[in-house]
Coordinates of C-alpha atoms in Angstrom, one line a residue:
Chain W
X313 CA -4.1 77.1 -14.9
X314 CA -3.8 73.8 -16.4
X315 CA -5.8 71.6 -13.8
X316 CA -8.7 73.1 -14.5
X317 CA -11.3 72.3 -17.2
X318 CA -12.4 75.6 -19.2
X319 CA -15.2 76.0 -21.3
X320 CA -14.0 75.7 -24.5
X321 CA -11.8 72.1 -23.7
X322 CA -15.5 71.3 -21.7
X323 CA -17.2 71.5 -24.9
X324 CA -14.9 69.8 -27.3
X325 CA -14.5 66.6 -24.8
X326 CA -18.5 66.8 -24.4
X327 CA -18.5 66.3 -28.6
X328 CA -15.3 63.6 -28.0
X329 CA -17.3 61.8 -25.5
X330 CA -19.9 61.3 -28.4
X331 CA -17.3 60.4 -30.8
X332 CA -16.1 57.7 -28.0
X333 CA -19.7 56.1 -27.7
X334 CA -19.5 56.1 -31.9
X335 CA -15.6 54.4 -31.4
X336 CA -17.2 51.9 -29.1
X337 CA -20.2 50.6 -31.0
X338 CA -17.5 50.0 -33.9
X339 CA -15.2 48.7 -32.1
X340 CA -13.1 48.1 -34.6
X341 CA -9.8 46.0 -34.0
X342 CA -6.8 48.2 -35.2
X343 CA -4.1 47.1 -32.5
X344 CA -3.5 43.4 -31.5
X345 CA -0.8 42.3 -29.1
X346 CA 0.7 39.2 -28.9
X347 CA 2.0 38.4 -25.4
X348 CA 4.4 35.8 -27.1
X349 CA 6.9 35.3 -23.7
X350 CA 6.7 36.2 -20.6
X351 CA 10.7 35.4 -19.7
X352 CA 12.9 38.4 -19.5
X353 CA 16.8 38.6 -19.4
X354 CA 15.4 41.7 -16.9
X355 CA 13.8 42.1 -13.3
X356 CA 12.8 45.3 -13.2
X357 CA 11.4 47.1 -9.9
X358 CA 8.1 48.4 -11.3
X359 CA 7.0 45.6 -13.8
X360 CA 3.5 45.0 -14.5
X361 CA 4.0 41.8 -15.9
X362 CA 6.4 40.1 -13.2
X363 CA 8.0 38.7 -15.5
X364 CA 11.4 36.9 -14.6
X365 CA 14.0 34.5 -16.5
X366 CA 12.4 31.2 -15.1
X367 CA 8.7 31.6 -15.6
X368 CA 6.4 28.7 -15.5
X369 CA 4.8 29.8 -18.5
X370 CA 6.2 28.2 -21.5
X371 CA 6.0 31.1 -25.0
X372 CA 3.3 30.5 -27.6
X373 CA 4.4 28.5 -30.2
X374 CA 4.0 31.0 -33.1
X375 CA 1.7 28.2 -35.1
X376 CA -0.5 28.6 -32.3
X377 CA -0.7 32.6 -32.9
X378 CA -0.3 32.2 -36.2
X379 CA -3.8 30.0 -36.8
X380 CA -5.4 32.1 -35.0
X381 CA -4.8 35.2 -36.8
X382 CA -5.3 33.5 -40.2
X383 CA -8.3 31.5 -39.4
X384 CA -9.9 34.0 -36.8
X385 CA -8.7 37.6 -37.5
X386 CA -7.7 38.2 -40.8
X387 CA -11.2 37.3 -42.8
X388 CA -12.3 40.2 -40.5
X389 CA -9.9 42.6 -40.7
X390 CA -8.0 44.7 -42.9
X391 CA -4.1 43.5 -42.4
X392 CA -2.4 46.8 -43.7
X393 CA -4.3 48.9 -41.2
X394 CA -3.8 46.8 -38.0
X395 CA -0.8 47.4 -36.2
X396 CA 0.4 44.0 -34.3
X397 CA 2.3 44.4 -31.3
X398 CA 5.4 41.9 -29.9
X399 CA 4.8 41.7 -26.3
X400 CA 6.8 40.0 -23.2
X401 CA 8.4 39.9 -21.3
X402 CA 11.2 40.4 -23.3
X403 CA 10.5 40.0 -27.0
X404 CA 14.2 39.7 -27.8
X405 CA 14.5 36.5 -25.9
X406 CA 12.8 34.8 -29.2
X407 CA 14.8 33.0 -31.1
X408 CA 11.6 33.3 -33.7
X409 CA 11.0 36.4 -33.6
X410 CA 12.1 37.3 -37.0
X411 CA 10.3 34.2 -38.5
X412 CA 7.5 35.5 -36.9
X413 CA 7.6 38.9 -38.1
X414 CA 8.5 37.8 -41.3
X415 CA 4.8 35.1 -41.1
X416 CA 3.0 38.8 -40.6
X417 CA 4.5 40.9 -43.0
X418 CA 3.6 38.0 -45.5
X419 CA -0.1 38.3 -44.4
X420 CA 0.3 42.2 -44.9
X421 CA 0.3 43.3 -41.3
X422 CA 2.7 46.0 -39.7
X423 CA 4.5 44.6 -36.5
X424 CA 6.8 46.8 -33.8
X425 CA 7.8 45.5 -30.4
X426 CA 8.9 47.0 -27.1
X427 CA 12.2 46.1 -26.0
X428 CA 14.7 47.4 -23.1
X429 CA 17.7 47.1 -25.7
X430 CA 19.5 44.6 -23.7
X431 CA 20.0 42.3 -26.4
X432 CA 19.3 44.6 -29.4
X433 CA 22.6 44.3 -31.1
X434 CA 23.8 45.5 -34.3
X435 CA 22.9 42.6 -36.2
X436 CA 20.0 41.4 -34.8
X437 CA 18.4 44.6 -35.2
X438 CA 19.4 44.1 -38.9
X439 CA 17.5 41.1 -38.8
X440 CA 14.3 42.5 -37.3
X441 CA 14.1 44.8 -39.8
X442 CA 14.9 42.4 -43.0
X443 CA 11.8 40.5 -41.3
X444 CA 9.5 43.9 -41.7
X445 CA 9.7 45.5 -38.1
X446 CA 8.0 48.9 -38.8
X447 CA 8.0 49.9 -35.3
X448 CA 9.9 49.8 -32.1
X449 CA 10.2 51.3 -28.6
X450 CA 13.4 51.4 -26.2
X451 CA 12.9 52.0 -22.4
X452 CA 15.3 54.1 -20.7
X453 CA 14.1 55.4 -17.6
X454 CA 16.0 58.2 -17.3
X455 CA 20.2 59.0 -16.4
X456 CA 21.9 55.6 -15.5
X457 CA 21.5 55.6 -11.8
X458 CA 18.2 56.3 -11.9
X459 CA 17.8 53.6 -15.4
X460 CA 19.7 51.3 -13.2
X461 CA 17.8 51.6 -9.9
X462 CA 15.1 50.5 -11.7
X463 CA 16.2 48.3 -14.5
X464 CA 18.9 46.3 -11.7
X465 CA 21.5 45.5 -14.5
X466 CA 24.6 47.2 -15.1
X467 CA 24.6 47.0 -18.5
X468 CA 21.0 47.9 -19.3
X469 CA 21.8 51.5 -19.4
X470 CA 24.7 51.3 -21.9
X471 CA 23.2 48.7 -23.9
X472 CA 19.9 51.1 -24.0
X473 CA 21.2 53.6 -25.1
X474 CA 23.6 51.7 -27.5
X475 CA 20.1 50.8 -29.3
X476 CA 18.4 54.0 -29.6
X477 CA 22.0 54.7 -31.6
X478 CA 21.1 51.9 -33.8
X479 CA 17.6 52.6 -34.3
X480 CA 18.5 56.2 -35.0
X481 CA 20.6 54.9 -38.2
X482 CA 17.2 53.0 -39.5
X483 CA 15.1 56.3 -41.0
X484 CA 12.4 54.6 -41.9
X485 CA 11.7 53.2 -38.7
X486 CA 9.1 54.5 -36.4
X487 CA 10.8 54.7 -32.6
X488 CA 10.5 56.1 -29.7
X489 CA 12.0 56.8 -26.1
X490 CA 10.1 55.5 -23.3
X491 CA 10.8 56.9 -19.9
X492 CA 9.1 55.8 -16.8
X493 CA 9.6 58.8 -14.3
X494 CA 10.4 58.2 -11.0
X495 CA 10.7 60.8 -8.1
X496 CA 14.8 60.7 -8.6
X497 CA 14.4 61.9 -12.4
X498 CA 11.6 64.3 -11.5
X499 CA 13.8 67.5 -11.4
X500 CA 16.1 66.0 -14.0
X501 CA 13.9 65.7 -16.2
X502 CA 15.3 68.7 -18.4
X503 CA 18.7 68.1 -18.0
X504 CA 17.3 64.1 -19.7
X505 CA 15.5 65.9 -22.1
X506 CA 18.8 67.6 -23.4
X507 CA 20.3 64.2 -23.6
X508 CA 18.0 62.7 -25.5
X509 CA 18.4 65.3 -28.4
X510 CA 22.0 65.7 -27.8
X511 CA 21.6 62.1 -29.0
X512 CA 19.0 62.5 -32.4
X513 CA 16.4 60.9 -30.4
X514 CA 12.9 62.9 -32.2
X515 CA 10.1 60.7 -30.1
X516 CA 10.1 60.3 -26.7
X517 CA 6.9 59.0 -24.2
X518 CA 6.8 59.3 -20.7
X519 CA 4.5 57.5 -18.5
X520 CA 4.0 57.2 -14.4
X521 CA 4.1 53.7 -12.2
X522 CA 0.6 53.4 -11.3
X523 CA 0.2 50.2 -8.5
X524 CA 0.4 47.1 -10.3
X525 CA 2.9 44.0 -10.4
X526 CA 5.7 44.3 -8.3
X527 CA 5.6 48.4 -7.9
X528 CA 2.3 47.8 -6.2
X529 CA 4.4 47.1 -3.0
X530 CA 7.3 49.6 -3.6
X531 CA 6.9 53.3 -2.6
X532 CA 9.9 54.7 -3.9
X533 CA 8.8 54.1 -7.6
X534 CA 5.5 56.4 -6.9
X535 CA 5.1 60.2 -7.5
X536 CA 3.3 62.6 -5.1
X537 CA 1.1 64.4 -7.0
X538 CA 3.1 67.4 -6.5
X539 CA 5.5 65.3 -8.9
X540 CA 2.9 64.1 -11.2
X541 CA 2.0 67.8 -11.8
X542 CA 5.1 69.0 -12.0
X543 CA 5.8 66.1 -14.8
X544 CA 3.0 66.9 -16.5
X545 CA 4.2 70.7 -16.3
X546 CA 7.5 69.5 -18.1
X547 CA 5.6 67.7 -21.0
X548 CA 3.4 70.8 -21.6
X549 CA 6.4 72.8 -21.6
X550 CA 8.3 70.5 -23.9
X551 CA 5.8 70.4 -26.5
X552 CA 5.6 73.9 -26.5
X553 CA 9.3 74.3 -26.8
X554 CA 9.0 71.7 -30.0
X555 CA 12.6 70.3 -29.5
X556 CA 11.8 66.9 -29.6
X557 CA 7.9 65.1 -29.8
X558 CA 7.0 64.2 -26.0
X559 CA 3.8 63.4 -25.0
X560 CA 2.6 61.2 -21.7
X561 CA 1.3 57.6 -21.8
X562 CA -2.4 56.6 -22.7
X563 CA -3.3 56.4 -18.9
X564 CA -6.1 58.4 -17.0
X565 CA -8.4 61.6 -17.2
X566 CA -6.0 64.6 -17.0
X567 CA -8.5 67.2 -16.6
X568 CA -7.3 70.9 -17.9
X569 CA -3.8 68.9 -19.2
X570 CA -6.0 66.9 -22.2
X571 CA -4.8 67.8 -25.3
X572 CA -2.3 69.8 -23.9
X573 CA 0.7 66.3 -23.4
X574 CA -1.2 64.0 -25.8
X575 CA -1.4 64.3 -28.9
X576 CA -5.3 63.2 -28.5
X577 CA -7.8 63.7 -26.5
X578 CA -8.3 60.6 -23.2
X579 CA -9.8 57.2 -24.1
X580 CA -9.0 53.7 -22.7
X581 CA -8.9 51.9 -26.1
X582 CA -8.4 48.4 -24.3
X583 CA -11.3 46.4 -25.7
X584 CA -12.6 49.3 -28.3
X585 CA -9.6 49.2 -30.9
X586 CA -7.0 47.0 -28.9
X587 CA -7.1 43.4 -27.9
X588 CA -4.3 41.4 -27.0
X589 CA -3.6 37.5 -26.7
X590 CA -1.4 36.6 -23.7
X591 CA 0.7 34.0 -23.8
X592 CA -1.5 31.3 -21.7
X593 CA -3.9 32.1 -24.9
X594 CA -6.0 34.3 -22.7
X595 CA -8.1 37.2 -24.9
X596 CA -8.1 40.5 -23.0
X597 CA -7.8 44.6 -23.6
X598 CA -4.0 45.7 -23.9
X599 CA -1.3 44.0 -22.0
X600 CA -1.2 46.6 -19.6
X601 CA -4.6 45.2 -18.0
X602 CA -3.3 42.4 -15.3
X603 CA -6.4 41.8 -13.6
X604 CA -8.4 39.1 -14.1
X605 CA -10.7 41.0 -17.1
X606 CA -10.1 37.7 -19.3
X607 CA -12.5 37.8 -22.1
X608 CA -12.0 34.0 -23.7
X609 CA -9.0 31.7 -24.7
X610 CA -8.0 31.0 -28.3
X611 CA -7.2 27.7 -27.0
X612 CA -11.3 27.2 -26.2
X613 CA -13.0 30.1 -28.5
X614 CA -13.0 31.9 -31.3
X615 CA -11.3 35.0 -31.1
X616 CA -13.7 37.0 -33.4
X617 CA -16.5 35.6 -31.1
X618 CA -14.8 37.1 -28.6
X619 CA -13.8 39.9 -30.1
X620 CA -17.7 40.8 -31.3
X621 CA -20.0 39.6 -28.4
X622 CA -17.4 39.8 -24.9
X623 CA -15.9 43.0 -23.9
X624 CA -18.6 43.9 -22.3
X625 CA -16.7 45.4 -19.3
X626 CA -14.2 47.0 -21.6
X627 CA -17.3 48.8 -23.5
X628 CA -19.9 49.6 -21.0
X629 CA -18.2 51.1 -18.1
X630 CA -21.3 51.6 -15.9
X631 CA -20.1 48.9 -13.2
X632 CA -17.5 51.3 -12.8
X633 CA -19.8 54.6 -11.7
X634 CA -19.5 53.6 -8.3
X635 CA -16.8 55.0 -5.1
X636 CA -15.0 57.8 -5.7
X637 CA -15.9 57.9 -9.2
X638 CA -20.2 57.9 -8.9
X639 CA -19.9 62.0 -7.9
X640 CA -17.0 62.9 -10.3
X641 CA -17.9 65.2 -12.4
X642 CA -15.4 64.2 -14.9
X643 CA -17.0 61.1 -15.3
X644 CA -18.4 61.7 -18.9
X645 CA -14.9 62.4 -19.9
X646 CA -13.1 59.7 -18.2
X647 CA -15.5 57.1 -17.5
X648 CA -13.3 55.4 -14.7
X649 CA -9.9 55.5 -15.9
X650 CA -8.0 52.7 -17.8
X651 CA -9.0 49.9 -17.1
X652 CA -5.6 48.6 -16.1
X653 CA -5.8 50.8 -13.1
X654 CA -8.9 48.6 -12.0
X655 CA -8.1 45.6 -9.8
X656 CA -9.8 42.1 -10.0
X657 CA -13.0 43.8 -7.9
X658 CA -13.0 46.4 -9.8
X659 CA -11.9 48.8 -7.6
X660 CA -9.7 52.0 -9.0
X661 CA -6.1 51.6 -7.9
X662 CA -5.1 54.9 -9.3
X663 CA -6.8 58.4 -10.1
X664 CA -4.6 60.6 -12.4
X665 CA -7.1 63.3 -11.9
X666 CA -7.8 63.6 -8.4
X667 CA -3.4 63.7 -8.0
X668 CA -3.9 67.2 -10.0
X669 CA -7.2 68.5 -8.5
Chain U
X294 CA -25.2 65.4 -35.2
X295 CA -23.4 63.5 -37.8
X296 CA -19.4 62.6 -36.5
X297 CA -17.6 64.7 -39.4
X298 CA -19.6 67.7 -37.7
X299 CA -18.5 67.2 -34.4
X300 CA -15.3 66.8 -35.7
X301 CA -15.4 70.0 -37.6
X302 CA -17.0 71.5 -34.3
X303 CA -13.9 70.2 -31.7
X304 CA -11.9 71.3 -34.8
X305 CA -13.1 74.8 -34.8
X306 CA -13.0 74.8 -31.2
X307 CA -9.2 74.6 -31.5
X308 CA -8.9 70.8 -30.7
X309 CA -8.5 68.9 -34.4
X310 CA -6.0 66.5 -34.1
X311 CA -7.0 65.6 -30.5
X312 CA -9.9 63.3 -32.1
X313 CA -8.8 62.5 -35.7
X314 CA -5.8 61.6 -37.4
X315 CA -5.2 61.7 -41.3
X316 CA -4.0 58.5 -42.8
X317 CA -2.5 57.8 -46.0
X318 CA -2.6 54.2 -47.2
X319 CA -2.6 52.2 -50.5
X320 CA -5.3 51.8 -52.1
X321 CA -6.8 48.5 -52.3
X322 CA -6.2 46.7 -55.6
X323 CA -3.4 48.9 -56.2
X324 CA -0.8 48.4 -58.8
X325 CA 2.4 47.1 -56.5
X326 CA 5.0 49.0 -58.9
X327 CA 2.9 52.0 -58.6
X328 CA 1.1 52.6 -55.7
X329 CA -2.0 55.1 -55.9
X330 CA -2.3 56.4 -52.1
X331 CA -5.5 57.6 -50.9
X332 CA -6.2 60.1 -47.7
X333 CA -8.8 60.1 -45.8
X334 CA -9.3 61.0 -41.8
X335 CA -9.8 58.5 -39.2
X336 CA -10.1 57.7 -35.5
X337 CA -6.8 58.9 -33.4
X338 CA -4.0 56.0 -32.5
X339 CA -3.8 55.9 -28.8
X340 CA -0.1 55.6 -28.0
X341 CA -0.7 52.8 -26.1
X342 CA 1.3 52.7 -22.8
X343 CA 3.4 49.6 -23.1
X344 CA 2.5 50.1 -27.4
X345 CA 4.7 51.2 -29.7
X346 CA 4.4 54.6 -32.6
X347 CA 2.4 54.0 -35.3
X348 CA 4.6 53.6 -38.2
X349 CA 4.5 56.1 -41.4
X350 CA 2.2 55.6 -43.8
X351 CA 0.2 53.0 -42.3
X352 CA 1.1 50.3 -44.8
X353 CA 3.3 47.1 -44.4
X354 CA 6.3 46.9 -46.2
X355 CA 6.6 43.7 -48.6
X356 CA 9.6 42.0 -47.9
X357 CA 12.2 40.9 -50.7
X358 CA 12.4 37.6 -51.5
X359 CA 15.8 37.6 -50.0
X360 CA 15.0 38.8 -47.2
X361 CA 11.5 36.5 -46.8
X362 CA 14.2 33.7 -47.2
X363 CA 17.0 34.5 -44.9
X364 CA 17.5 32.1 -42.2
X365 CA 16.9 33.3 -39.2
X366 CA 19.2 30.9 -36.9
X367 CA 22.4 31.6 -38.7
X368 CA 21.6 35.7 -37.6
X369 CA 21.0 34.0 -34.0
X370 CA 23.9 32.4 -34.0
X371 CA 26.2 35.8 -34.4
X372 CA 24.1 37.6 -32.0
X373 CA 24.5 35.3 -29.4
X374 CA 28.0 34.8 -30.0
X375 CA 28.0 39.4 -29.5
X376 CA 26.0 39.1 -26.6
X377 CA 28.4 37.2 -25.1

């Protein structure tokens, strides 16, 4: 049985957990996003960001990121083994974004970006690439209703699809699927699977809606946890099978599943190895944190400051031992969940591992 | 205990990539035209949920001076024109 923790998987997360502690009083910075729009040509159902075409928010001017990174981050870090991240919103709705790629190749940095294709055309694609993209990852969440359900564009199936082609044709470039599963793709999941190597696709990620943005107030985008197991099932299997490289999304404790649909064992890196800058200037964990754990501004501090002396939330997860979680006894191993599933009081939104107990 | 022995402990308990990953990187200092790699082992990348794969070989590429040089809006302007 896979919900259960045995012995052995006990012990090694007991020595992780110390590994963890070792991670945290390091904490050094490896992944940095840069939140650098929050327009998107998109609307989707579940997004965590709610972002929309007409947002209030005006993009970062790239100088802005850019003096930052030279003056504040790169005396500190080592540029060819930190992995900046292109974050929206919609990325491709940059008319920059190549100069800006291009500004951190120069400074030796790797760059990717997470798109949902729409605009990922032949030649702009070519572009991104001339400009040093090392890395990029293409949401399709799942068969084209489903995709389209969620995504609420015609074409954003198609044109999905039309850019994993492209990226396919790029060998060098690191890629991946991404597919957030819904309860309509739940037992299609195989059939998708089949697809997606039908296709050439090697990588694909799968990750769960957990209540944030606008899916916080849509039901039909959340699995029971009869679903989530039964996911979690399917990526277990999958691996197994070795077809095609699937694991699950960074989120939660999985209990007896660890190790089993990751490649790694559960951490919440947000604030350990990963800080991001959103595009208001605001220094946080990854992007995928919404509430209000703002850690400083570039626009007011220094982001190494920051980066050295705040995250204290992100780092020391005591304030956390509390609710539901002060009697788990996964609590070692999990230490309160990511902390994007925590909510401006700090209260969990989301348990990954009481949906398989 | 020292981390490279709890790592060979999880290891031995069946579980050694779950907490390390091997990395292979230029060496600092290293001639451009021939580039010495060095291996060592290192903290796992957490696929981050809304992150991207960590690309091969954990270096960044060094653009051509053609390519540092392209202008970008000319590229926009075709795109937009296929978007369309």
């Amino acid at each position: 049985m896979s919900r259960r923790l045995g012995l052995r998987k006990r012990l090694a997360l007991r020595l992780f957990s110390q590994l963890y502690d070792d991670t945290i009083a390091r904490h050094r910075l490896s992944t940095l996003f840069w939140e650098c729009t929050l327009r998107c040509n998109l609307a989707c159902r579940h997004c965590g960001s709610d972002c929309r075409a007409d947002v209030a928010e005006r993009d970062m001017p790239l100088d802005d990121f850019l003096h930052v990174l030279d003056t504040q981050i790169t005396p500190h870090v080592d540029p060819r083994d930190t992995l900046i991240i292109f974050s929206g919103g919609e990325v491709l709705v940059r008319d920059d974004l190549e100069l800006a790629g291009k500004e951190v190749t120069r400074r030796g940095y790797m760059w990717g970006m997470v798109t949902n294709g729409l605009a990922l055309t032949r030649q702009r694609l070519a572009s991104l690439v001339g400009s040093g993209l090392r890395s990029v990852s293409v949401s399709i969440d799942g068969f084209e209703d489903s995709h389209t359900r969620i995504r609420r564009n015609p074409q954003s199936y198609a044109r999905a699809m039309e850019a994993v082609d492209r990226i396919l044709e790029y060998p060098d470039l690191a890629y991946d699927v991404i597919t957030c599963v819904t309860p309509s793709m739940v037992d299609r999941l195989e059939e998708f699977k089949q697809l997606l190597i039908d296709r050439g696709v090697e990588h694909w990620r799968i990750f769960t809606i957990f209540p944030a943005g606008r899916a916080a107030t849509d039901d039909g985008l959340l699995l029971s946890s009869e679903q989530f197991v039964r996911v979690l099932e399917f990526i277990r299997n999958t691996r197994r099978e070795g077809k095609i490289d699937l694991s699950y999304a960074c989120e939660g404790f999985l209990g007896g599943y660890e190790a089993e649909v990751r490649d790694h064992f559960y951490m919440c890196a947000a604030g350990v190895s990963v800080a991001s800058i959103r595009v208001n200037g605001d220094i946080s964990g990854c992007t995928s944190v919404r509430a209000n754990y703002t850690q400083g501004n570039i626009y007011r501090d220094d982001f190494w400051d920051v980066w050295q002396n705040r995250f204290l939330p992100f780092r020391n997860r005591e304030w956390a031992h509390t609710g539901e979680c002060a009697d788990c006894k996964a609590w070692q191993f999990c230490r309160g969940g990511g902390m994007h599933l925590r909510d401006n009081d700090g209260q969990l939104m989301h348990c990954h591992y009481r949906n398989i107990r | 205990m020292k981390n490279k022995l709890k790592i060979a402990a999880i290891a031995l308990l069946g579980f050694s990539t779950a907490c390390c990953a091997t990395r292979k990187s230029a060496k600092s200092g290293g001639d451009a035209e021939a580039p010495v790699m060095e291996q060592d082992t290192v903290e796992a990348r957490i696929r981050l949920m809304y992150g991207v794969p960590m690309p091969d070989g954990n270096t960044s590429r060094v653009l051509s001076d053609e390519e540092a040089q392209t202008d970008r809006r000319a590229t926009a302007a075709t795109d937009n024109a296929e978007v369309k």
